[in-house]
Amino acid sequence: AQSVTQPDIHITVSEGASLELRCNYSYGATPYLFWYVQSPGQGLQLLLKYFSGDTLVQGIKGFEAEFKRSQSSFNLRKPSVHWSDAAEYFCASTSNFGNEKLTFGTGTRLTIIP
Amino acid sequence: DSGVTQTPKHLITATGQRVTLRCSPRSGDLSVYWYQQSLDQGLQFLIHYYNGEERAKGNILERFSAQQFPDLHSELNLSSLELGDSALYFCASSVVLGLRGSGYTFGSGTRLTVV
């Protein structure tokens, strides 16, 4: 069965510092990978997705993620965080376009300090 | 505004009761997905409908049921409610079957509190 692991429950970074949120997936073939962000009281907003091709994908709000098959990882990065980036971040995967179910990680809560 | 509308935003009800959560997908989207987000289980897929037909079931309890109507809105019915059913229930929609294109678009959720 598929699984997605986000090893960091909570991360605190200073405003302006760089950010990397970790995500590892477990699936035999190439999964389709997503990062979502959830602000308090809000739904989930898609930041970026990886289906195939270039392993470095760009998303909204200045985020990017890199797919590394050898490490089964899809880490999310941002070079300089802003206070508005404080939120919960979820990595998710599905096995193929026909599989409608997204498997989510447990999320990483990001706190930004001045 | 994501274009996916969920009502009500908040719901407080007693154990043993039945509630209905409503979801209106984005205009043109044929697929509707329901997810449950709770502190202990995280985000769990419940069920998927495409153009009125059930396509996939996840960890959905027998006390829960859903349907998608001809106008494509969907309802999630939760009955014989228990304290453990307290959670945030999300609806998401997509234009096609599967996850091509932009993936899901989520609504802002219905927070259900069972007391």
XYZ file of C-alpha atoms in Angstrom:
229
model
C 0.000 0.000 0.000
C 1.041 3.527 -0.632
C 2.232 5.674 2.205
C 3.539 9.188 2.569
C 5.772 10.184 5.429
C 6.440 13.672 6.642
C 9.017 13.184 9.370
C 8.799 16.685 10.795
C 5.648 17.432 12.758
C 6.597 21.034 13.492
C 9.269 23.318 12.061
C 10.132 26.831 13.160
C 12.127 29.147 10.932
C 12.971 32.827 11.006
C 11.403 35.153 8.509
C 13.703 35.478 5.529
C 15.398 32.156 6.155
C 15.283 29.250 3.749
C 12.901 26.365 4.219
C 12.882 22.696 3.382
C 10.022 20.395 4.304
C 10.643 16.709 3.915
C 8.394 14.153 2.283
C 9.063 10.503 1.575
C 6.766 8.227 -0.349
C 6.462 4.506 -0.500
C 5.343 3.086 -3.797
C 6.943 0.695 -6.258
C 6.338 2.655 -9.411
C 6.582 6.371 -9.971
C 3.913 8.071 -7.942
C 2.205 11.314 -8.688
C 3.109 13.764 -5.957
C 1.558 16.905 -4.590
C 2.145 19.531 -1.945
C -0.822 21.271 -0.371
C -0.957 24.095 2.153
C -3.660 24.596 4.743
C -4.023 27.865 6.589
C -6.022 27.882 9.828
C -9.726 27.510 9.130
C -9.136 27.095 5.425
C -9.222 24.298 2.941
C -6.201 22.832 1.224
C -4.581 24.796 -1.557
C -2.416 23.083 -4.154
C 1.145 24.453 -4.157
C 2.636 22.240 -6.831
C 2.513 18.808 -8.379
C 4.815 16.312 -10.036
C 3.552 13.934 -12.667
C 6.591 13.272 -14.840
C 9.430 15.017 -16.635
C 11.611 17.630 -15.002
C 12.239 16.562 -11.441
C 12.369 20.140 -10.166
C 8.897 21.623 -10.180
C 7.914 25.181 -9.522
C 4.765 26.096 -7.700
C 2.867 29.069 -6.453
C 4.009 31.487 -3.751
C 7.679 30.920 -4.591
C 7.753 27.251 -3.596
C 9.547 24.511 -5.460
C 9.982 20.782 -4.920
C 12.425 18.227 -6.188
C 11.547 14.636 -6.959
C 14.379 12.248 -6.147
C 13.565 8.693 -7.104
C 16.724 7.282 -5.508
C 15.674 8.698 -2.145
C 11.905 8.290 -2.608
C 11.597 11.915 -1.656
C 9.723 14.989 -2.775
C 10.957 17.782 -0.538
C 9.422 21.234 -0.611
C 11.685 24.275 -0.557
C 11.492 28.016 -0.442
C 14.555 30.263 -0.465
C 13.136 32.953 1.814
C 10.023 32.516 3.922
C 7.522 35.205 4.731
C 5.361 35.432 7.842
C 2.356 34.605 5.668
C 3.841 31.168 4.944
C 2.960 30.012 8.451
C 0.531 27.141 7.880
C 0.244 23.370 7.756
C 1.829 21.673 4.765
C 0.759 18.313 3.419
C 2.508 16.054 0.982
C 0.273 13.668 -0.932
C 0.555 11.001 -3.564
C -1.465 8.845 -5.841
C -0.324 5.961 -7.953
C -1.731 6.863 -11.319
C -4.243 9.068 -13.021
C -6.921 6.460 -12.717
C -6.563 6.145 -8.969
C -8.716 8.854 -7.577
C -7.562 8.503 -4.006
C -4.921 10.825 -2.613
C -2.815 9.477 0.228
C -1.732 12.284 2.524
C 1.142 12.589 4.928
C 0.458 13.677 8.473
C 1.469 17.227 7.768
C 4.168 19.622 8.935
C 3.199 22.714 10.846
C 5.373 25.678 9.941
C 5.877 28.518 12.403
C 7.635 31.711 11.329
C 9.404 33.843 13.906
C 10.369 37.477 13.333
C -12.639 31.454 -2.936
C -11.722 28.106 -4.483
C -15.053 27.702 -6.242
C -15.944 24.608 -4.207
C -18.709 25.481 -1.764
C -19.386 23.520 1.380
C -22.269 24.088 3.733
C -22.641 24.441 6.586
C -19.249 25.696 7.762
C -19.870 24.582 11.311
C -22.211 21.988 12.747
C -22.737 20.991 16.352
C -24.940 18.025 17.043
C -25.558 15.363 19.652
C -24.518 11.742 19.624
C -26.923 9.471 17.824
C -28.111 12.181 15.463
C -27.909 12.360 11.683
C -26.480 15.226 9.649
C -26.069 16.068 5.994
C -23.081 17.926 4.623
C -23.395 19.560 1.242
C -20.815 20.245 -1.437
C -21.156 22.185 -4.665
C -18.197 21.545 -6.971
C -16.548 24.120 -9.168
C -18.474 24.904 -12.274
C -17.734 22.227 -14.855
C -16.137 19.768 -12.447
C -17.636 16.290 -12.675
C -15.722 14.592 -9.870
C -16.436 15.110 -6.190
C -14.301 13.656 -3.409
C -14.934 13.589 0.312
C -12.192 13.576 2.911
C -12.227 13.512 6.680
C -9.560 15.345 8.665
C -9.225 14.439 12.324
C -6.443 14.856 14.834
C -5.839 11.155 15.255
C -6.393 9.922 11.686
C -5.155 12.876 9.655
C -6.623 13.327 6.182
C -8.524 10.232 5.099
C -10.208 9.640 1.775
C -13.853 8.686 2.173
C -15.511 8.421 -1.211
C -15.413 9.633 -4.804
C -18.249 10.311 -7.220
C -17.919 11.025 -10.897
C -20.871 12.376 -12.845
C -23.343 10.852 -10.436
C -21.720 7.455 -10.052
C -19.695 6.145 -7.148
C -16.142 5.505 -8.330
C -14.106 4.660 -5.276
C -14.544 4.106 -1.579
C -11.992 4.638 1.108
C -12.219 4.434 4.859
C -15.885 5.276 4.999
C -17.958 3.873 7.809
C -21.214 2.039 7.087
C -22.998 4.772 9.060
C -21.850 7.236 6.400
C -23.217 7.489 2.905
C -22.948 9.908 0.032
C -24.505 10.697 -3.296
C -24.005 13.019 -6.210
C -27.053 14.554 -7.774
C -27.775 15.350 -11.453
C -26.737 18.976 -10.899
C -23.402 17.520 -9.656
C -23.668 18.707 -6.091
C -22.939 16.061 -3.509
C -24.158 15.275 -0.031
C -22.441 13.311 2.679
C -24.820 11.796 5.200
C -23.530 10.869 8.615
C -25.851 8.931 10.909
C -25.794 7.502 14.430
C -23.115 10.029 15.187
C -20.452 9.272 17.748
C -18.027 11.555 19.531
C -15.244 10.191 17.353
C -16.942 11.480 14.224
C -16.029 15.013 15.213
C -13.749 16.202 12.452
C -13.310 18.548 9.551
C -14.962 17.170 6.441
C -13.615 18.371 3.134
C -15.050 18.158 -0.296
C -12.846 18.485 -3.356
C -13.652 18.541 -7.026
C -11.876 18.038 -10.315
C -12.964 18.361 -13.899
C -11.948 14.903 -14.988
C -11.819 11.418 -13.628
C -8.524 11.074 -11.834
C -5.954 13.735 -11.192
C -4.883 15.064 -14.541
C -4.413 18.773 -14.813
C -4.621 20.799 -11.672
C -5.487 18.038 -9.281
C -8.168 18.546 -6.721
C -9.675 21.853 -5.677
C -10.723 21.737 -2.055
C -13.547 23.513 -0.334
C -13.026 25.169 3.030
C -14.643 22.293 4.884
C -17.422 21.632 7.359
C -16.358 21.386 10.969
C -18.537 18.820 12.700
C -18.612 18.686 16.467
C -20.505 15.847 18.107
C -21.336 16.431 21.763
